[in-house]
C-alpha positions as MATLAB code, in Angstrom:
seq = 'XXXXXXXXXXXXXXXXXXXXXXXXXXXXXXXXXXXXXXXXXXXXXXXXXXXXXXXXXXXXXXXXXXXXXXXXXXXXXXXXXXXXXXXXXXXXXXXXXXXXXXXXXXXXXXXXXXXXXXXXXXXXXXXXXXXXXXXXXXXXXXXXXXXXXXXXXXXXXXXXXXXXXXXXXXXXXXXXXXXXXXXXXXXXXXXXXXXXXXXXXXXXXXXXXXXXXXXXXXXXXXXXXXXXXXXXXXXXXXXXXXXXXXXXXXXXXXXXXXXXXXXXXXXXXXXXXXXXXXXXXXXXXXXXXXXXXXXXXXXXXXXXXXXXXXXXXXXXXXXXXXXXXXXXXXXXXXXXXXXXXXXXXXXXXXXXXXXXXXXXXXXXXXXXXXXXXXXXXXXXXXXXXXXXXXXXXXXXXXXXXXXXXXXXXXXXXXXXXXXXXXXXXXXXXXXXXXXXXXXXXXXXXXXXXXXXXXXXXXXXXXXXXXXXXXXXXXXXXXXXXXXXXXXXXXXXXXXXXXXXXXXXXXXXXXXXXXXXXXXXXXXXXXXXXXXXXXXXXXXXXXXXXXXXXXXXXXXXXXXXXXXXXXXXXXXXXXXX';
ca = [
      50.940  -72.892    2.627;
      49.699  -74.714   -0.393;
      47.510  -77.667   -0.523;
      49.475  -80.911   -1.481;
      47.666  -81.393   -4.597;
      49.205  -78.523   -5.715;
      52.488  -78.535   -4.720;
      53.248  -82.240   -6.185;
      51.767  -80.943   -9.623;
      54.707  -77.608   -8.807;
      57.171  -80.205   -8.288;
      56.757  -81.872  -11.357;
      57.199  -78.694  -13.247;
      60.265  -77.757  -11.234;
      62.044  -81.080  -12.508;
      61.965  -79.858  -15.654;
      65.034  -77.760  -15.265;
      68.065  -77.326  -12.798;
      68.049  -73.958  -11.110;
      71.808  -73.350  -10.633;
      70.920  -72.169   -6.766;
      69.081  -74.755   -5.797;
      70.361  -76.866   -2.694;
      69.145  -79.579   -1.521;
      69.247  -81.531    1.967;
      68.093  -84.699    3.154;
      68.534  -86.085    6.745;
      66.698  -89.310    8.616;
      65.166  -87.970   11.852;
      67.378  -89.718   14.848;
      66.284  -89.962   18.415;
      68.365  -87.033   18.930;
      66.576  -84.499   16.742;
      62.897  -85.197   18.227;
      60.686  -84.660   21.366;
      59.391  -86.970   23.712;
      56.623  -87.844   21.401;
      59.426  -89.307   18.766;
      58.686  -86.243   16.425;
      61.151  -84.038   15.102;
      61.984  -80.862   16.979;
      60.803  -77.825   15.412;
      63.847  -76.060   16.320;
      65.851  -78.931   14.917;
      63.993  -78.237   11.317;
      64.552  -74.955   11.313;
      68.233  -75.176   11.631;
      67.799  -77.614    8.566;
      66.244  -75.055    6.734;
      68.080  -71.847    7.778;
      71.480  -73.915    6.634;
      70.191  -74.899    3.471;
      68.394  -71.629    2.650;
      72.018  -70.211    3.791;
      73.919  -72.407    0.859;
      71.779  -71.300   -1.840;
      71.891  -67.778   -1.295;
      75.512  -68.269   -1.110;
      75.971  -70.018   -4.304;
      74.104  -67.312   -6.371;
      75.952  -64.360   -4.396;
      79.167  -65.844   -4.300;
      79.737  -64.216   -0.997;
      78.891  -64.741    2.516;
      75.413  -64.082    3.401;
      73.201  -63.957    6.507;
      69.591  -64.587    7.311;
      68.006  -61.222    7.754;
      64.170  -62.502    7.843;
      62.288  -65.611    7.895;
      58.028  -65.163    6.632;
      55.409  -66.971    8.852;
      55.722  -70.855    8.740;
      52.504  -73.376    8.696;
      53.438  -76.519   10.258;
      50.790  -78.834    8.696;
      51.826  -82.185    9.850;
      54.219  -83.366   11.902;
      57.694  -86.157   11.501;
      58.493  -88.807   13.088;
      61.580  -90.541   14.021;
      63.185  -92.866   10.662;
      61.567  -90.601    8.641;
      63.793  -89.034    6.337;
      63.264  -84.746    5.693;
      64.020  -83.261    2.183;
      64.630  -79.724    1.959;
      64.890  -77.792   -1.186;
      65.747  -74.475   -1.401;
      66.527  -71.759   -4.360;
      66.625  -68.009   -4.851;
      63.279  -66.763   -6.021;
      64.532  -63.412   -6.740;
      67.429  -61.079   -6.038;
      66.923  -57.325   -5.833;
      70.431  -54.895   -4.680;
      71.821  -56.329   -2.158;
      69.138  -58.837   -0.637;
      67.015  -62.157   -2.183;
      64.535  -64.074   -1.699;
      64.831  -67.843   -1.328;
      61.622  -70.134   -1.142;
      62.079  -73.425    0.743;
      59.760  -76.521    0.734;
      59.957  -79.116    3.303;
      58.775  -82.725    1.924;
      58.573  -85.630    4.450;
      59.459  -89.578    2.911;
      58.452  -92.789    5.107;
      61.115  -95.307    3.728;
      59.172  -98.115    4.661;
      55.561  -97.303    3.351;
      57.304  -95.411   -0.128;
      55.020  -92.501    1.118;
      55.848  -88.705    0.403;
      54.331  -85.340    1.587;
      54.437  -81.727    2.229;
      55.374  -80.467    5.498;
      55.509  -76.811    5.041;
      56.619  -74.156    2.476;
      58.665  -70.611    3.633;
      60.599  -67.553    2.310;
      63.636  -66.195    3.469;
      65.162  -63.232    3.075;
      69.308  -63.392    2.899;
      71.838  -60.056    2.550;
      75.279  -60.288    1.687;
      77.473  -59.033    3.901;
      80.101  -56.147    2.900;
      82.981  -56.472    1.127;
      86.567  -56.068    3.174;
      86.711  -52.573    1.864;
      83.174  -52.232    3.027;
      81.252  -51.920   -0.043;
      77.575  -53.718   -0.592;
      77.573  -56.361   -2.821;
      75.159  -55.742   -5.558;
      73.317  -59.592   -6.641;
      73.403  -60.386  -10.103;
      69.590  -60.934  -11.431;
      67.902  -64.221  -11.729;
      66.547  -66.049  -14.508;
      63.801  -68.078  -14.356;
      63.161  -70.942  -16.284;
      60.222  -72.603  -15.767;
      56.395  -71.504  -15.316;
      56.931  -71.843  -11.079;
      60.076  -69.937  -11.156;
      58.348  -67.283  -13.574;
      55.449  -66.857  -11.184;
      57.644  -67.070   -7.884;
      60.118  -64.353   -9.625;
      56.972  -62.266  -10.072;
      55.104  -62.517   -6.562;
      58.740  -62.096   -4.827;
      58.360  -58.188   -5.378;
      54.844  -58.311   -3.912;
      55.783  -60.103   -0.912;
      58.904  -58.178   -0.018;
      56.505  -55.410   -0.142;
      54.083  -57.093    2.382;
      57.393  -57.569    4.539;
      58.431  -53.653    4.612;
      54.876  -52.762    5.309;
      54.036  -55.356    8.183;
      54.563  -53.037   11.191;
      52.088  -50.250    9.703;
      49.174  -52.865    8.866;
      49.651  -54.167   13.012;
      49.432  -50.574   14.198;
      46.081  -50.009   11.773;
      44.354  -53.024   13.290;
      45.580  -52.145   16.655;
      43.431  -49.076   16.402;
      40.132  -51.428   15.949;
      41.243  -53.941   18.707;
      38.867  -53.817   21.652;
      40.113  -55.160   25.297;
      38.314  -57.831   27.423;
      39.037  -58.522   30.905;
      38.865  -62.342   31.788;
      38.555  -63.797   35.253;
      41.605  -66.341   33.617;
      45.031  -67.318   34.292;
      47.999  -64.437   35.052;
      49.981  -64.426   32.199;
      53.225  -63.982   34.613;
      52.504  -67.944   35.367;
      53.605  -68.448   31.605;
      57.113  -66.182   31.589;
      60.413  -68.038   30.912;
      63.562  -66.484   31.285;
      66.986  -68.618   30.031;
      70.213  -67.826   28.887;
      72.477  -69.640   26.649;
      76.332  -69.256   25.952;
      77.422  -68.920   22.451;
      80.178  -71.892   22.053;
      82.071  -72.610   18.538;
      79.659  -75.270   17.881;
      76.611  -72.911   17.372;
      78.609  -70.712   15.647;
      78.529  -70.643   11.256;
      80.997  -70.316    9.009;
      81.423  -66.670    9.546;
      81.577  -66.847   12.913;
      78.240  -65.385   14.372;
      76.026  -67.558   15.514;
      73.956  -69.344   13.642;
      70.500  -68.280   12.695;
      69.210  -71.419   12.601;
      70.211  -72.320   16.525;
      68.412  -68.990   17.624;
      65.364  -70.187   16.047;
      65.813  -73.187   17.848;
      66.669  -71.387   20.859;
      63.664  -69.630   20.940;
      61.312  -72.429   19.862;
      62.881  -74.087   23.160;
      61.386  -71.508   25.799;
      58.025  -70.736   23.529;
      57.325  -74.426   24.235;
      57.701  -74.105   27.994;
      55.927  -71.010   28.409;
      53.174  -72.441   26.560;
      53.135  -75.685   28.817;
      52.914  -73.605   31.565;
      49.524  -72.276   30.426;
      47.604  -75.556   29.101;
      49.600  -77.802   31.530;
      50.667  -80.281   28.448;
      52.897  -80.709   25.609;
      51.868  -78.256   23.201;
      52.272  -78.843   19.386;
      53.569  -75.794   17.163;
      51.404  -74.778   14.502;
      52.442  -71.480   13.438;
      55.674  -69.257   13.254;
      55.056  -65.555   12.396;
      57.864  -63.288   10.672;
      61.470  -64.188   12.413;
      63.270  -60.494   12.099;
      66.827  -60.461   12.733;
      68.151  -57.158   13.977;
      71.695  -57.740   14.252;
      74.280  -60.467   14.531;
      75.826  -62.024   18.119;
      79.351  -63.917   18.164;
      80.975  -66.965   19.980;
      81.414  -65.883   23.110;
      78.115  -63.831   23.993;
      75.349  -64.716   26.120;
      71.704  -65.044   24.538;
      68.780  -64.280   27.058;
      65.698  -65.678   25.993;
      62.323  -64.377   27.101;
      58.768  -65.893   26.770;
      55.373  -65.395   28.192;
      51.846  -66.181   26.247;
      50.772  -63.203   25.264;
      47.224  -64.628   24.628;
      44.984  -67.396   24.615;
      42.249  -67.724   22.285;
      39.632  -71.089   22.654;
      42.077  -73.469   20.677;
      45.260  -71.649   20.593;
      47.479  -69.522   21.716;
      50.639  -67.222   20.839;
      54.063  -67.015   22.807;
      56.006  -63.795   22.207;
      59.882  -64.610   21.924;
      62.232  -62.096   22.615;
      65.934  -62.872   22.426;
      69.217  -60.349   23.255;
      72.543  -60.795   23.104;
      75.420  -59.256   25.437;
      78.798  -59.745   26.085;
      80.613  -59.660   29.436;
      79.197  -56.673   31.350;
      78.207  -54.911   28.293;
      74.557  -53.508   27.257;
      71.947  -55.518   25.944;
      71.502  -55.879   22.444;
      68.032  -56.953   20.798;
      68.611  -59.693   18.008;
      65.447  -61.020   17.803;
      61.508  -61.417   18.178;
      59.453  -64.046   17.274;
      55.685  -64.585   17.607;
      54.631  -68.495   18.034;
      51.195  -70.161   18.015;
      50.490  -73.377   19.676;
      47.521  -75.886   20.356;
      47.095  -78.657   22.637;
      45.305  -81.767   21.303;
      43.659  -84.471   22.669;
      44.003  -88.086   21.994;
      42.041  -88.270   18.516;
      44.083  -85.338   17.437;
      41.577  -82.193   18.109;
      42.669  -79.226   19.235;
      41.728  -78.702   23.137;
      40.089  -75.652   24.536;
      42.474  -73.507   26.641;
      42.206  -71.588   29.322;
      41.848  -67.677   28.980;
      44.713  -65.314   30.062;
      45.114  -62.332   31.881;
      47.502  -59.753   30.716;
      49.894  -57.968   32.847;
      49.332  -54.454   33.156;
      51.072  -51.787   30.533;
      53.223  -53.695   28.421;
      51.359  -56.968   28.417;
      48.130  -55.380   27.528;
      49.806  -53.896   24.201;
      51.144  -57.366   23.702;
      47.555  -58.948   24.534;
      46.016  -56.258   21.697;
      48.729  -57.189   19.282;
      48.179  -61.063   19.452;
      44.658  -60.563   18.246;
      45.828  -58.282   15.318;
      48.305  -60.595   14.702;
      45.741  -63.463   14.482;
      42.943  -61.360   12.458;
      46.338  -61.227    9.686;
      47.352  -65.234    9.786;
      43.026  -65.273    9.227;
      43.151  -63.163    6.341;
      46.734  -64.858    4.981;
      44.787  -68.384    5.619;
      41.566  -67.050    3.256;
      42.623  -64.804    1.225;
      46.558  -65.465    0.150;
      47.142  -69.347    1.192;
      44.611  -71.245   -0.448;
      43.626  -71.700   -4.548;
      42.605  -68.946   -6.997;
      39.424  -71.733   -7.631;
      39.049  -71.971   -3.642;
      38.582  -67.986   -2.922;
      35.220  -66.949   -3.293;
      35.061  -64.192   -5.675;
      33.850  -61.454   -3.929;
      35.360  -61.313   -0.707;
      33.867  -58.799    1.792;
      36.435  -55.383    1.707;
      37.385  -53.704    5.070;
      39.916  -51.757    6.429;
      41.287  -54.989    8.270;
      42.043  -56.848    5.264;
      42.421  -54.506    2.218;
      46.409  -55.399    2.338;
      45.977  -58.779    1.936;
      42.944  -58.609   -0.661;
      45.564  -56.018   -2.498;
      48.088  -58.688   -2.053;
      46.496  -61.583   -3.649;
      44.830  -59.041   -6.279;
      47.953  -58.413   -7.474;
      49.597  -62.077   -7.104;
      46.689  -63.615   -8.855;
      47.512  -61.444  -11.878;
      51.211  -61.613  -12.129;
      50.662  -65.606  -11.624;
      48.074  -65.872  -14.360;
      50.580  -63.870  -16.729;
      53.382  -66.469  -16.407;
      51.122  -69.193  -17.468;
      52.962  -70.564  -20.335;
      50.049  -72.786  -22.091;
      48.207  -70.396  -23.840;
      46.290  -70.843  -27.081;
      46.255  -68.204  -29.506;
      42.416  -68.432  -30.485;
      42.367  -65.427  -33.037;
      44.400  -62.807  -34.446;
      43.740  -59.787  -36.366;
      45.736  -56.668  -37.253;
      48.236  -57.661  -34.809;
      45.645  -57.618  -32.217;
      46.127  -61.441  -30.537;
      43.358  -63.343  -28.612;
      44.781  -66.020  -26.531;
      42.649  -68.857  -24.397;
      43.665  -70.815  -21.794;
      41.574  -73.670  -20.119;
      42.005  -74.622  -15.974;
      39.821  -77.264  -15.226;
      36.320  -75.854  -15.020;
      37.728  -71.849  -15.304;
      38.339  -69.971  -18.471;
      40.860  -67.534  -19.033;
      41.740  -65.202  -22.253;
      44.259  -62.876  -22.965;
      44.400  -59.836  -25.382;
      47.699  -58.138  -26.405;
      48.868  -56.150  -28.563;
      51.689  -53.238  -29.053;
      50.576  -50.179  -29.112;
      53.145  -46.600  -30.009;
      52.603  -44.882  -26.284;
      55.849  -45.413  -23.812;
      54.465  -47.772  -21.058;
      54.940  -45.208  -17.466;
      52.152  -42.909  -20.160;
      49.804  -46.190  -20.515;
      49.898  -47.018  -17.066;
      48.583  -43.525  -16.112;
      46.075  -43.690  -18.532;
      44.733  -47.422  -18.128;
      45.214  -47.141  -14.009;
      42.081  -44.508  -14.119;
      39.301  -46.982  -14.403;
      36.708  -43.823  -15.028;
      38.608  -43.120  -18.252;
      37.925  -46.390  -19.533;
      34.358  -45.335  -20.373;
      36.063  -43.595  -23.200;
      37.064  -46.345  -25.013;
      35.395  -49.855  -23.892;
      31.383  -50.269  -24.861;
      31.529  -52.855  -21.797;
      32.256  -49.914  -18.966;
      28.524  -48.367  -19.569;
      29.308  -46.396  -16.337;
      32.285  -46.311  -13.834;
      32.064  -44.378  -10.215;
      35.358  -44.280   -8.245;
      33.823  -45.229   -4.594;
      37.054  -44.569   -2.595;
      40.790  -44.409   -1.524;
      41.813  -47.243    0.344;
      45.646  -46.929    0.270;
      48.685  -45.322   -1.828;
      47.776  -47.747   -4.787;
      44.445  -49.615   -4.039;
      40.964  -48.134   -5.321;
      37.337  -49.211   -4.885;
      35.091  -48.594   -8.462;
      31.672  -49.279   -8.917;
      31.354  -50.329  -12.807;
      27.972  -50.596  -14.975;
      27.980  -52.682  -17.714;
      25.343  -52.454  -20.413;
      22.889  -55.214  -20.501;
      23.539  -58.337  -22.680;
      19.780  -58.800  -23.421;
      18.696  -55.675  -25.726;
      15.374  -56.271  -24.778;
      15.849  -56.508  -21.019;
      15.973  -53.992  -18.449;
      18.351  -55.493  -15.931;
      22.295  -54.127  -16.813;
      25.346  -55.989  -14.602;
      27.268  -53.882  -11.960;
      30.576  -54.882  -10.112;
      32.289  -53.637   -7.069;
      36.089  -53.727   -7.895;
      39.426  -53.633   -6.253;
      42.140  -51.621   -8.544;
      45.651  -52.186   -7.695;
      48.256  -50.951   -9.376;
      52.055  -51.269   -9.096;
      55.086  -49.671  -10.861;
      57.922  -51.624  -12.038;
      59.858  -53.142   -9.040;
      63.374  -53.694  -11.045;
      64.463  -52.829  -14.575;
      62.504  -55.128  -17.014;
      59.058  -55.576  -15.159;
      55.802  -54.784  -16.203;
      53.409  -52.022  -14.955;
      50.714  -53.913  -13.194;
      46.948  -52.861  -13.206;
      44.845  -55.935  -11.398;
      41.157  -55.994  -10.821;
      39.105  -58.398   -8.481;
      35.551  -58.457   -6.990;
      35.303  -57.228   -3.444;
      31.780  -57.018   -1.747;
      31.106  -53.658    0.523;
      28.300  -53.226    3.060;
      27.614  -49.601    1.776;
      27.089  -51.071   -1.762;
      24.717  -54.218   -1.421;
      23.294  -56.019   -4.517;
      20.468  -54.256   -5.626;
      17.128  -55.718   -7.527;
      17.857  -52.688  -10.476;
      20.795  -54.684  -11.343;
      22.284  -57.991  -11.874;
      25.513  -58.156   -9.410;
      28.459  -59.564  -11.332;
      31.854  -61.014   -9.977;
      35.312  -60.942  -11.032;
      38.054  -63.400   -9.802;
      41.063  -62.131  -11.575;
      41.106  -59.443  -14.460;
      43.567  -56.482  -15.325;
      46.699  -55.200  -17.921;
      50.474  -55.903  -17.740;
      52.067  -52.843  -19.441;
      55.639  -53.579  -20.320;
      58.053  -51.030  -22.017;
      59.333  -52.492  -25.588;
      61.738  -50.195  -26.647;
      61.639  -46.812  -28.672;
      58.792  -45.285  -26.662;
      56.118  -48.298  -27.218;
      54.659  -50.818  -25.518;
      53.236  -54.046  -24.965;
      50.120  -53.646  -23.490;
      47.883  -57.265  -21.898;
      44.389  -57.252  -21.026;
      43.967  -60.546  -18.701;
      40.628  -62.352  -17.690;
      40.119  -65.455  -15.102;
      37.150  -66.793  -13.705;
      34.257  -65.288  -15.693;
      30.917  -65.463  -13.768;
      27.303  -66.009  -15.880;
      26.869  -62.211  -15.672;
      30.431  -61.915  -18.124;
      30.388  -64.830  -20.044;
      27.983  -63.597  -22.840;
      30.412  -60.769  -23.005;
      33.091  -62.940  -24.529;
      31.847  -66.488  -25.757;
      31.288  -65.284  -29.341;
      34.309  -63.746  -29.552;
      36.603  -66.692  -28.764;
      33.730  -69.004  -30.690;
      35.125  -66.934  -33.456;
      31.532  -65.334  -34.167;
      32.444  -61.849  -33.363;
      35.582  -59.406  -33.066;
      34.088  -57.240  -30.415;
      37.161  -58.009  -28.422;
      39.341  -56.294  -31.556;
      37.543  -53.391  -31.608;
      37.721  -52.846  -28.368;
      41.279  -53.055  -28.182;
      41.674  -51.052  -31.373;
      39.454  -48.464  -29.371;
      41.997  -48.779  -26.394;
      44.956  -48.266  -28.633;
      43.415  -45.303  -30.537;
      42.372  -43.614  -26.562;
      46.124  -43.863  -25.322;
      47.798  -42.648  -28.835;
      45.285  -39.726  -28.680;
      46.838  -38.634  -25.290;
      50.254  -40.129  -25.742;
      51.354  -36.534  -25.778;
      49.306  -35.253  -22.978;
      51.750  -34.362  -19.649;
      51.549  -37.174  -16.932;
      51.367  -36.971  -13.572;
      54.704  -38.687  -11.814;
      51.956  -40.902  -10.208;
      49.295  -42.164  -11.892;
      47.618  -42.148   -8.259;
      48.333  -37.936   -8.008;
      45.562  -37.358  -10.246;
      43.112  -39.661   -8.238;
      43.569  -38.014   -4.831;
      42.495  -35.056   -6.077;
      39.250  -36.775   -7.549;
      38.775  -38.356   -4.410;
      39.163  -34.890   -2.189;
      36.508  -33.312   -4.610;
      34.127  -36.117   -4.231;
      34.746  -36.069   -0.211;
      33.864  -32.063   -0.652;
];
């Protein structure tokens, strides 16, 4: 969910070239597409979204494709009868046999000539097997525009997030506490409905159309929400749809919905879809979680009654709803907003570390994909580039080094090694490891004022990623976070870093291109870089030369298979 101004800017960039996978659909909203308030039904919109995305996926694959999942969708604005829905879908990235399709939905008022963004979504599609049962290997996507390069790069991180989504819920459940309220029994909101899959409900592959299943699920979820609030609710967010299996014409689709939890101004409804044929067993084909609000006459969310969960399974659903709400808030305040809107030092705790890591890596990938860098200085093949974005200043230093990319990654990924070559790292302490690929460090820099006694210190989250596919760089992303165990002190001047890090790309002949990025410098950092940018100093050159010499010196030393292996032993030693 991106702000309107940012999205309009992106749309202008995308119009420069035509993506071969791009598919557009325009539909005028008729009364048959709307609810009693003359607003476009979300179920109908999901049908159009799924259809457009599927056509884009099939255009790239050249084979029939099916929907595997649909990421979270936030509906910021409604669409009314008589307005036009414009949907644009294109493949962001293709992996082996799956691909991510990005979808943008906008609305157009034909009478006032106004246009606005409604939502953005990401769907994963997989190709069906060939007649011989073999998987179809997809050809890679070539990104042309800057926005396409960003989407291509960050798609790998979004894929990683999808794969660990269930683990995030489990981790959050361990920190969730249950409170009993004198409230409405959840049993009163139960809905059960059966749909018969007819030929109009099938796609061109004779399977039930994924958009149709989503529309049926929205319908029963709306009924369940209405039973709690005794009013017509507004659907605001749909958590990730995951299709577990297909259904065909002639199947019966059993849909069950219940309000899992009600918060002050919103409620979560869980929906489960099962398919069966005749007297056969039920097959679980989909589950989804939808967040509703009830708006008053002024459009303000009303206060909702509390829910009393059923025993056993009801309590589990109740607690999971709290965990999912936490995830949605993290996504809203850490991931979804623009980088300039995110506070530099976000509090880091076990409940949001996954999304901080995502934001850390995606911010560096987005910065690296910018195409308007200006060369400020060059010396002995070490290049310094700058980039001004509104009120922020970014820079990039790069040089090719005679070291394999995987070895350079292992050496640079451990920040404590940086004190060996970077004079701006006076001291570096590993605080703790918070994941397989994420670590917290405290870094102390020397004082800029040679006569002063106060040195800046930083609490940094270091996230590192190996290449997802051939041609991808190694990533070492850094950003500031705050820790209750390490508050600012009078002895040090706490500095902040919004986005920094390295990309390391294999260039052939066991050489690699190392790029150092820095974005959104705080006042404590600017004195270190301003003289280089103004051409009054060459400290960047000397620092990068020191880095190159350090890498070459340690080039032949055996490197562990994973850069974090060596860190694991040091973390254990720290605890001991």
